[in-house]
PDB file of C-alpha atoms in Angstrom:
ATOM      1  CA  MET P 163      50.216 -61.216  -6.520  1.00 56.00           C
ATOM      2  CA  ARG P 164      48.736 -57.784  -7.125  1.00 62.00           C
ATOM      3  CA  GLU P 165      50.736 -57.504 -10.365  1.00 64.00           C
ATOM      4  CA  LEU P 166      49.597 -60.917 -11.672  1.00 64.00           C
ATOM      5  CA  LYS P 167      48.082 -60.680 -15.167  1.00 63.00           C
ATOM      6  CA  HIS P 168      47.493 -64.298 -16.204  1.00 64.00           C
ATOM      7  CA  LEU P 169      46.388 -67.234 -14.051  1.00 62.00           C
ATOM      8  CA  GLU P 170      45.606 -70.795 -15.139  1.00 64.00           C
ATOM      9  CA  VAL P 171      44.445 -73.531 -12.784  1.00 59.00           C
ATOM     10  CA  THR P 172      42.923 -76.971 -13.319  1.00 58.00           C
ATOM     11  CA  GLU P 173      39.818 -78.036 -11.414  1.00 53.00           C
ATOM     12  CA  SER P 174      40.934 -76.237  -8.296  1.00 52.00           C
ATOM     13  CA  ASN P 175      39.087 -74.457  -5.531  1.00 53.00           C
ATOM     14  CA  LEU P 176      40.559 -71.052  -4.941  1.00 52.00           C
ATOM     15  CA  PRO P 177      40.362 -69.185  -1.653  1.00 51.00           C
ATOM     16  CA  ASP P 178      37.687 -66.528  -1.430  1.00 53.00           C
ATOM     17  CA  PRO P 179      39.331 -63.148  -2.157  1.00 50.00           C
ATOM     18  CA  SER P 180      36.702 -61.323  -0.151  1.00 50.00           C
ATOM     19  CA  TYR P 181      37.757 -63.224   2.948  1.00 48.00           C
ATOM     20  CA  ASN P 182      41.542 -63.069   2.815  1.00 50.00           C
ATOM     21  CA  GLY P 183      41.867 -59.638   1.273  1.00 47.00           C
ATOM     22  CA  ALA P 184      43.479 -60.917  -1.923  1.00 44.00           C
ATOM     23  CA  LEU P 185      42.632 -58.489  -4.682  1.00 58.00           C
ATOM     24  CA  LEU P 186      44.072 -58.925  -8.176  1.00 62.00           C
ATOM     25  CA  PRO P 187      43.611 -55.516  -9.772  1.00 63.00           C
ATOM     26  CA  ASN P 188      45.738 -56.299 -12.846  1.00 62.00           C
ATOM     27  CA  LEU P 189      44.552 -59.824 -13.672  1.00 63.00           C
ATOM     28  CA  LEU P 190      43.514 -60.076 -17.334  1.00 59.00           C
ATOM     29  CA  THR P 191      43.170 -63.832 -17.955  1.00 66.00           C
ATOM     30  CA  HIS P 192      41.755 -66.532 -15.681  1.00 55.00           C
ATOM     31  CA  LEU P 193      41.582 -70.027 -17.190  1.00 54.00           C
ATOM     32  CA  GLY P 194      40.262 -73.390 -16.070  1.00 57.00           C
ATOM     33  CA  ILE P 195      38.621 -72.592 -12.742  1.00 60.00           C
ATOM     34  CA  ASN P 196      35.526 -74.426 -11.567  1.00 59.00           C
ATOM     35  CA  ALA P 197      32.144 -72.799 -11.023  1.00 57.00           C
ATOM     36  CA  LEU P 198      32.548 -72.365  -7.271  1.00 55.00           C
ATOM     37  CA  SER P 199      35.875 -70.625  -7.650  1.00 53.00           C
ATOM     38  CA  SER P 200      34.573 -68.432 -10.463  1.00 55.00           C
ATOM     39  CA  THR P 201      31.907 -67.087  -8.127  1.00 56.00           C
ATOM     40  CA  LYS P 202      34.609 -66.289  -5.586  1.00 52.00           C
ATOM     41  CA  VAL P 203      36.743 -64.633  -8.243  1.00 55.00           C
ATOM     42  CA  ILE P 204      33.896 -62.405  -9.361  1.00 58.00           C
ATOM     43  CA  ARG P 205      33.051 -61.474  -5.788  1.00 51.00           C
ATOM     44  CA  GLY P 206      36.722 -60.662  -5.328  1.00 51.00           C
ATOM     45  CA  ARG P 207      36.330 -57.655  -7.602  1.00 60.00           C
ATOM     46  CA  ILE P 208      38.875 -58.208 -10.360  1.00 71.00           C
ATOM     47  CA  PRO P 209      38.160 -55.080 -12.385  1.00 71.00           C
ATOM     48  CA  LYS P 210      40.408 -55.667 -15.417  1.00 78.00           C
ATOM     49  CA  LEU P 211      39.568 -59.304 -16.162  1.00 82.00           C
ATOM     50  CA  LYS P 212      39.229 -59.778 -19.938  1.00 88.00           C
ATOM     51  CA  LYS P 213      39.251 -63.556 -20.434  1.00 88.00           C
ATOM     52  CA  LEU P 214      37.580 -66.196 -18.266  1.00 86.00           C
ATOM     53  CA  VAL P 215      37.201 -69.970 -18.702  1.00 86.00           C
ATOM     54  CA  ILE P 216      34.818 -71.761 -16.325  1.00 84.00           C
ATOM     55  CA  GLN P 217      34.559 -75.537 -16.001  1.00 82.00           C
ATOM     56  CA  ILE P 218      31.310 -76.758 -14.446  1.00 80.00           C
ATOM     57  CA  GLU P 219      30.821 -80.250 -13.060  1.00 77.00           C
ATOM     58  CA  LEU P 220      27.160 -81.030 -12.536  1.00 72.00           C
ATOM     59  CA  ALA P 221      25.839 -82.780  -9.468  1.00 67.00           C
ATOM     60  CA  ARG P 222      22.436 -84.397  -9.100  1.00 62.00           C
ATOM     61  CA  ASN P 223      19.528 -82.372  -7.730  1.00 56.00           C
ATOM     62  CA  THR P 224      21.439 -79.143  -7.279  1.00 52.00           C
ATOM     63  CA  VAL P 225      21.846 -75.903  -9.213  1.00 53.00           C
ATOM     64  CA  GLU P 226      24.662 -74.596  -7.020  1.00 54.00           C
ATOM     65  CA  PRO P 227      27.335 -74.981  -9.752  1.00 56.00           C
ATOM     66  CA  LEU P 228      25.250 -72.657 -11.950  1.00 66.00           C
ATOM     67  CA  CYS P 229      25.107 -69.823  -9.437  1.00 66.00           C
ATOM     68  CA  CYS P 230      28.189 -68.314 -11.061  1.00 69.00           C
ATOM     69  CA  PHE P 231      25.953 -67.083 -13.910  1.00 74.00           C
ATOM     70  CA  GLY P 232      24.318 -64.680 -11.501  1.00 70.00           C
ATOM     71  CA  HIS P 233      27.584 -62.790 -11.001  1.00 74.00           C
ATOM     72  CA  LEU P 234      29.012 -62.630 -14.521  1.00 81.00           C
ATOM     73  CA  ALA P 235      27.361 -59.334 -15.427  1.00 80.00           C
ATOM     74  CA  SER P 236      29.567 -57.528 -12.911  1.00 79.00           C
ATOM     75  CA  LEU P 237      32.670 -58.217 -15.040  1.00 82.00           C
ATOM     76  CA  HIS P 238      32.340 -55.039 -17.060  1.00 86.00           C
ATOM     77  CA  ARG P 239      35.597 -55.453 -19.021  1.00 88.00           C
ATOM     78  CA  LEU P 240      35.269 -59.143 -19.835  1.00 90.00           C
ATOM     79  CA  GLU P 241      35.772 -59.758 -23.557  1.00 95.00           C
ATOM     80  CA  SER P 242      36.069 -63.545 -23.813  1.00 94.00           C
ATOM     81  CA  LEU P 243      34.048 -66.100 -21.843  1.00 93.00           C
ATOM     82  CA  LYS P 244      34.040 -69.888 -22.138  1.00 92.00           C
ATOM     83  CA  CYS P 245      31.682 -72.046 -20.058  1.00 90.00           C
ATOM     84  CA  ILE P 246      32.114 -75.812 -20.256  1.00 88.00           C
ATOM     85  CA  ILE P 247      30.026 -78.567 -18.689  1.00 85.00           C
ATOM     86  CA  VAL P 248      32.666 -81.249 -18.145  1.00 81.00           C
ATOM     87  CA  ASN P 249      30.177 -84.097 -17.590  1.00 78.00           C
ATOM     88  CA  PRO P 250      27.188 -83.501 -19.914  1.00 72.00           C
ATOM     89  CA  ASN P 251      24.643 -86.272 -20.420  1.00 65.00           C
ATOM     90  CA  SER P 252      23.051 -85.995 -23.862  1.00 64.00           C
ATOM     91  CA  ARG P 253      20.547 -88.736 -23.014  1.00 61.00           C
ATOM     92  CA  LEU P 254      18.742 -86.481 -20.565  1.00 56.00           C
ATOM     93  CA  GLN P 255      15.854 -84.376 -21.846  1.00 52.00           C
ATOM     94  CA  VAL P 256      17.168 -81.412 -19.848  1.00 51.00           C
ATOM     95  CA  PHE P 257      20.886 -81.116 -19.162  1.00 53.00           C
ATOM     96  CA  VAL P 258      20.809 -78.375 -16.574  1.00 59.00           C
ATOM     97  CA  PRO P 259      18.086 -76.143 -15.173  1.00 60.00           C
ATOM     98  CA  ILE P 260      18.220 -72.556 -16.362  1.00 66.00           C
ATOM     99  CA  PRO P 261      19.983 -70.505 -13.673  1.00 65.00           C
ATOM    100  CA  PRO P 262      17.774 -68.075 -11.733  1.00 58.00           C
ATOM    101  CA  ILE P 263      19.913 -65.255 -13.122  1.00 61.00           C
ATOM    102  CA  LEU P 264      21.478 -65.574 -16.567  1.00 71.00           C
ATOM    103  CA  ILE P 265      22.993 -62.270 -17.628  1.00 79.00           C
ATOM    104  CA  PHE P 266      26.214 -62.130 -19.609  1.00 88.00           C
ATOM    105  CA  PRO P 267      28.572 -59.128 -19.534  1.00 90.00           C
ATOM    106  CA  LEU P 268      27.606 -56.679 -22.256  1.00 92.00           C
ATOM    107  CA  SER P 269      31.294 -56.154 -23.053  1.00 94.00           C
ATOM    108  CA  LEU P 270      31.735 -59.685 -24.479  1.00 95.00           C
ATOM    109  CA  THR P 271      33.161 -60.035 -27.975  1.00 97.00           C
ATOM    110  CA  LYS P 272      33.679 -63.821 -27.825  1.00 98.00           C
ATOM    111  CA  LEU P 273      31.445 -66.423 -26.166  1.00 97.00           C
ATOM    112  CA  THR P 274      31.825 -70.207 -26.114  1.00 97.00           C
ATOM    113  CA  LEU P 275      29.184 -72.423 -24.492  1.00 95.00           C
ATOM    114  CA  ASN P 276      29.619 -76.173 -24.208  1.00 93.00           C
ATOM    115  CA  GLY P 277      27.241 -78.815 -22.853  1.00 89.00           C
ATOM    116  CA  LEU P 278      24.676 -76.587 -21.142  1.00 86.00           C
ATOM    117  CA  GLY P 279      21.648 -77.946 -22.993  1.00 86.00           C
ATOM    118  CA  PHE P 280      19.644 -74.737 -22.665  1.00 87.00           C
ATOM    119  CA  PRO P 281      16.457 -74.347 -24.748  1.00 90.00           C
ATOM    120  CA  TRP P 282      16.851 -72.155 -27.819  1.00 92.00           C
ATOM    121  CA  GLU P 283      14.554 -69.557 -26.254  1.00 90.00           C
ATOM    122  CA  THR P 284      17.395 -68.746 -23.862  1.00 89.00           C
ATOM    123  CA  MET P 285      19.262 -67.273 -26.826  1.00 91.00           C
ATOM    124  CA  SER P 286      17.459 -64.019 -25.975  1.00 89.00           C
ATOM    125  CA  THR P 287      20.046 -63.492 -23.218  1.00 88.00           C
ATOM    126  CA  ILE P 288      22.864 -63.637 -25.785  1.00 93.00           C
ATOM    127  CA  VAL P 289      21.425 -61.701 -28.701  1.00 93.00           C
ATOM    128  CA  VAL P 290      21.517 -58.532 -26.574  1.00 90.00           C
ATOM    129  CA  LEU P 291      25.337 -58.661 -26.552  1.00 93.00           C
ATOM    130  CA  SER P 292      25.868 -55.867 -29.038  1.00 93.00           C
ATOM    131  CA  TYR P 293      29.675 -56.251 -29.246  1.00 96.00           C
ATOM    132  CA  LEU P 294      29.702 -60.020 -29.784  1.00 97.00           C
ATOM    133  CA  GLU P 295      31.789 -61.070 -32.803  1.00 98.00           C
ATOM    134  CA  VAL P 296      32.439 -64.773 -32.153  1.00 98.00           C
ATOM    135  CA  LEU P 297      29.865 -67.290 -30.903  1.00 98.00           C
ATOM    136  CA  LYS P 298      30.644 -70.997 -30.488  1.00 98.00           C
ATOM    137  CA  LEU P 299      27.876 -73.398 -29.464  1.00 97.00           C
ATOM    138  CA  GLN P 300      29.293 -76.863 -28.844  1.00 96.00           C
ATOM    139  CA  CYS P 301      28.168 -80.226 -27.484  1.00 92.00           C
ATOM    140  CA  TYR P 302      24.479 -79.435 -27.033  1.00 91.00           C
ATOM    141  CA  ALA P 303      25.076 -75.946 -25.691  1.00 92.00           C
ATOM    142  CA  PHE P 304      21.477 -75.445 -26.781  1.00 92.00           C
ATOM    143  CA  ARG P 305      18.982 -78.140 -27.602  1.00 89.00           C
ATOM    144  CA  GLY P 306      15.558 -78.446 -29.123  1.00 92.00           C
ATOM    145  CA  ALA P 307      14.053 -78.934 -32.570  1.00 95.00           C
ATOM    146  CA  LEU P 308      13.631 -75.257 -33.509  1.00 96.00           C
ATOM    147  CA  TRP P 309      15.804 -72.170 -33.222  1.00 96.00           C
ATOM    148  CA  LYS P 310      13.527 -69.276 -34.112  1.00 94.00           C
ATOM    149  CA  ALA P 311      15.333 -65.963 -34.325  1.00 91.00           C
ATOM    150  CA  ASN P 312      13.612 -62.737 -33.380  1.00 79.00           C
ATOM    151  CA  ASP P 313      13.655 -60.209 -36.225  1.00 70.00           C
ATOM    152  CA  GLU P 314      13.539 -57.355 -33.722  1.00 71.00           C
ATOM    153  CA  HIS P 315      16.921 -58.376 -32.308  1.00 75.00           C
ATOM    154  CA  GLY P 316      19.940 -59.579 -34.218  1.00 87.00           C
ATOM    155  CA  PHE P 317      23.623 -60.310 -33.808  1.00 94.00           C
ATOM    156  CA  HIS P 318      24.601 -57.131 -35.597  1.00 94.00           C
ATOM    157  CA  LYS P 319      28.379 -57.503 -35.151  1.00 97.00           C
ATOM    158  CA  LEU P 320      28.705 -61.289 -35.145  1.00 97.00           C
ATOM    159  CA  LYS P 321      31.304 -62.434 -37.686  1.00 98.00           C
ATOM    160  CA  PHE P 322      31.864 -66.073 -36.733  1.00 98.00           C
ATOM    161  CA  LEU P 323      29.255 -68.659 -35.725  1.00 98.00           C
ATOM    162  CA  LEU P 324      29.887 -72.312 -34.881  1.00 98.00           C
ATOM    163  CA  ILE P 325      27.058 -74.758 -34.187  1.00 98.00           C
ATOM    164  CA  GLU P 326      28.367 -78.193 -33.259  1.00 97.00           C
ATOM    165  CA  ASP P 327      26.732 -81.376 -31.974  1.00 95.00           C
ATOM    166  CA  THR P 328      23.119 -80.433 -31.418  1.00 93.00           C
ATOM    167  CA  ASP P 329      19.690 -81.882 -32.153  1.00 93.00           C
ATOM    168  CA  ILE P 330      18.355 -78.841 -34.008  1.00 96.00           C
ATOM    169  CA  GLU P 331      15.969 -79.740 -36.853  1.00 97.00           C
ATOM    170  CA  ALA P 332      14.864 -76.322 -38.129  1.00 97.00           C
ATOM    171  CA  TRP P 333      16.462 -72.874 -38.094  1.00 96.00           C
ATOM    172  CA  ASP P 334      14.097 -69.966 -38.655  1.00 95.00           C
ATOM    173  CA  ALA P 335      16.226 -66.899 -39.347  1.00 94.00           C
ATOM    174  CA  SER P 336      17.112 -64.415 -42.073  1.00 93.00           C
ATOM    175  CA  ASP P 337      19.897 -62.103 -43.165  1.00 93.00           C
ATOM    176  CA  VAL P 338      18.700 -59.370 -40.786  1.00 93.00           C
ATOM    177  CA  ASN P 339      19.547 -61.576 -37.812  1.00 95.00           C
ATOM    178  CA  LEU P 340      23.210 -61.953 -38.817  1.00 96.00           C
ATOM    179  CA  PRO P 341      24.000 -59.025 -41.127  1.00 95.00           C
ATOM    180  CA  SER P 342      27.775 -59.035 -40.453  1.00 96.00           C
ATOM    181  CA  LEU P 343      28.384 -62.792 -40.529  1.00 97.00           C
ATOM    182  CA  GLU P 344      31.534 -63.815 -42.408  1.00 97.00           C
ATOM    183  CA  ARG P 345      32.049 -67.461 -41.440  1.00 98.00           C
ATOM    184  CA  LEU P 346      29.464 -70.104 -40.536  1.00 98.00           C
ATOM    185  CA  ILE P 347      30.450 -73.602 -39.420  1.00 98.00           C
ATOM    186  CA  ILE P 348      27.869 -76.321 -38.802  1.00 98.00           C
ATOM    187  CA  ARG P 349      29.292 -79.566 -37.495  1.00 97.00           C
ATOM    188  CA  HIS P 350      27.615 -82.877 -36.585  1.00 96.00           C
ATOM    189  CA  CYS P 351      24.084 -81.487 -36.812  1.00 96.00           C
ATOM    190  CA  TYR P 352      22.535 -84.522 -38.455  1.00 95.00           C
ATOM    191  CA  LYS P 353      18.873 -83.507 -38.116  1.00 97.00           C
ATOM    192  CA  LEU P 354      19.153 -80.043 -39.650  1.00 97.00           C
ATOM    193  CA  LYS P 355      18.043 -80.290 -43.279  1.00 96.00           C
ATOM    194  CA  LYS P 356      17.845 -76.703 -44.458  1.00 96.00           C
ATOM    195  CA  ILE P 357      19.809 -73.525 -44.037  1.00 95.00           C
ATOM    196  CA  PRO P 358      17.804 -70.292 -43.758  1.00 94.00           C
ATOM    197  CA  GLU P 359      17.067 -69.244 -47.327  1.00 91.00           C
ATOM    198  CA  LYS P 360      17.875 -65.573 -46.779  1.00 92.00           C
ATOM    199  CA  PHE P 361      21.424 -66.344 -45.648  1.00 93.00           C
ATOM    200  CA  GLY P 362      22.438 -65.983 -49.267  1.00 91.00           C
ATOM    201  CA  ASP P 363      21.672 -62.285 -48.911  1.00 92.00           C
ATOM    202  CA  ILE P 364      24.246 -61.763 -46.140  1.00 94.00           C
ATOM    203  CA  GLY P 365      26.738 -59.592 -48.003  1.00 92.00           C
ATOM    204  CA  PRO P 366      29.889 -60.181 -45.888  1.00 94.00           C
ATOM    205  CA  LEU P 367      29.394 -63.977 -45.740  1.00 95.00           C
ATOM    206  CA  GLU P 368      32.400 -65.614 -47.403  1.00 95.00           C
ATOM    207  CA  MET P 369      32.492 -69.177 -46.074  1.00 96.00           C
ATOM    208  CA  ILE P 370      30.052 -71.868 -44.939  1.00 97.00           C
ATOM    209  CA  ARG P 371      31.562 -75.118 -43.715  1.00 97.00           C
ATOM    210  CA  LEU P 372      29.487 -78.255 -43.189  1.00 97.00           C
ATOM    211  CA  ASP P 373      31.138 -81.167 -41.381  1.00 97.00           C
ATOM    212  CA  ASP P 374      29.245 -84.469 -41.170  1.00 96.00           C
ATOM    213  CA  CYS P 375      25.843 -82.943 -41.816  1.00 96.00           C
ATOM    214  CA  ASN P 376      22.646 -84.094 -43.485  1.00 95.00           C
ATOM    215  CA  PRO P 377      22.910 -84.268 -47.313  1.00 95.00           C
ATOM    216  CA  SER P 378      19.733 -82.184 -47.519  1.00 96.00           C
ATOM    217  CA  LEU P 379      21.494 -79.401 -45.623  1.00 97.00           C
ATOM    218  CA  VAL P 380      24.385 -79.546 -48.069  1.00 95.00           C
ATOM    219  CA  ALA P 381      22.016 -79.277 -51.030  1.00 95.00           C
ATOM    220  CA  SER P 382      20.120 -76.422 -49.387  1.00 95.00           C
ATOM    221  CA  THR P 383      23.339 -74.518 -48.746  1.00 95.00           C
ATOM    222  CA  LYS P 384      24.552 -74.891 -52.311  1.00 92.00           C
ATOM    223  CA  ASP P 385      21.171 -73.739 -53.591  1.00 92.00           C
ATOM    224  CA  CYS P 386      21.433 -70.715 -51.320  1.00 88.00           C
ATOM    225  CA  THR P 387      24.757 -69.709 -52.872  1.00 86.00           C
ATOM    226  CA  GLU P 388      23.364 -69.907 -56.390  1.00 86.00           C
ATOM    227  CA  LYS P 389      20.733 -67.301 -55.519  1.00 82.00           C
ATOM    228  CA  ARG P 390      23.293 -64.969 -53.980  1.00 86.00           C
ATOM    229  CA  PRO P 391      23.302 -61.358 -55.271  1.00 81.00           C
ATOM    230  CA  SER P 392      26.182 -60.642 -57.640  1.00 79.00           C
ATOM    231  CA  SER P 393      27.182 -57.606 -55.566  1.00 75.00           C
ATOM    232  CA  SER P 394      27.976 -59.777 -52.521  1.00 80.00           C
ATOM    233  CA  LYS P 395      31.303 -61.385 -51.670  1.00 83.00           C
ATOM    234  CA  LYS P 396      32.113 -64.727 -53.245  1.00 88.00           C
ATOM    235  CA  LEU P 397      30.745 -67.437 -50.969  1.00 92.00           C
ATOM    236  CA  GLU P 398      32.715 -70.653 -50.544  1.00 94.00           C
ATOM    237  CA  VAL P 399      30.926 -73.793 -49.355  1.00 94.00           C
ATOM    238  CA  CYS P 400      33.174 -76.442 -47.788  1.00 96.00           C
ATOM    239  CA  VAL P 401      31.736 -79.903 -47.162  1.00 96.00           C
ATOM    240  CA  LYS P 402      33.487 -82.622 -45.193  1.00 94.00           C
ATOM    241  CA  SER P 403      32.258 -86.140 -44.494  1.00 91.00           C
ATOM    242  CA  SER P 404      34.087 -88.556 -42.223  1.00 86.00           C
ATOM    243  CA  VAL P 405      32.264 -91.404 -44.015  1.00 71.00           C
ATOM    244  CA  ASP P 406      33.830 -90.389 -47.324  1.00 63.00           C
ATOM    245  CA  ASP P 407      37.204 -90.039 -45.613  1.00 56.00           C
ATOM    246  CA  ARG P 408      36.974 -93.588 -44.280  1.00 53.00           C
ATOM    247  CA  LYS P 409      35.989 -94.911 -47.714  1.00 48.00           C
ATOM    248  CA  LEU P 410      38.947 -93.123 -49.262  1.00 42.00           C
ATOM    249  CA  LYS P 411      41.360 -94.565 -46.713  1.00 47.00           C
ATOM    250  CA  SER P 412      39.982 -98.074 -47.223  1.00 42.00           C
ATOM    251  CA  HIS P 413      40.934 -97.885 -50.911  1.00 42.00           C
ATOM    252  CA  GLU P 414      44.437 -96.610 -50.317  1.00 46.00           C
TER     253      GLU P 414
END
C-alpha cells in the first residue's frame, strides 16, 4: 500500500490512517471519497497528494460534513481539487453554512466547486490562490445577485473560467481582475444581462461561450468584442441555445 499512487472509491468511509498506521507516502490521486474520509486522509499525512475529489452529502442541522475544509490547507502539493455537494437544494436561501475555516491550498492550479451555495463574498478565499489557472463554478457553487471583484486582488494566472447554473444578476469586474484569461464559459445563467465592459481589454482572451443565457448578455458580449483593441488576440464568441436546437429538430 505504501507504493500506491492512485486510489478511487465511491461514497465509502475509509479507516483513519492516524489510527492504524497506514501512511501512503506516494499517493498522488484520491478520487470520490466523502467528506468524513477526506478529513481522515488529510490527517493521515499524505505528503505527495496532487489531485483530490471530495463528495459531500449534507445533513440537516449539522456542519460536520464541511469540517474537511479546515484541513485542506495542509495539503501543500495539491494541484487539483474538486468539491461536490451531491444533494444540493437550490430552493433554499442558503445551501450550506460557511465552514469555520475555509482555506484552500495555495498550490492549487485547478479548482472545481459544485453546489456549495456560498455567497460571492467568499470568493476572497479563492482569489488569493496565485497559481490557479482553471476555476469551475457549477450548480450554484456561489449564489447571490452581485459578484463584485476586488481590484486590489485578481486571478493573475487564471486562464479558464466556467460559471454554470447560478442566480447571478450583475458582475462587477474589469480586465485587471482576470488579466490572463483565455477562455470564459457562462452556462445557464439566465439572470445575468451584461458582461463586464472591460473584458474586451483582456489581451489573451480568445473565446467566450454562452450556453442558454439571457439575450441581453449575448448582445453585451458581442458589443464588448467590437470595442476590443486591434492589438489583442482575435476573440471568438460562441452562442448556443437549447431552445433553438429544439426548434431546429422539430423542423427536421
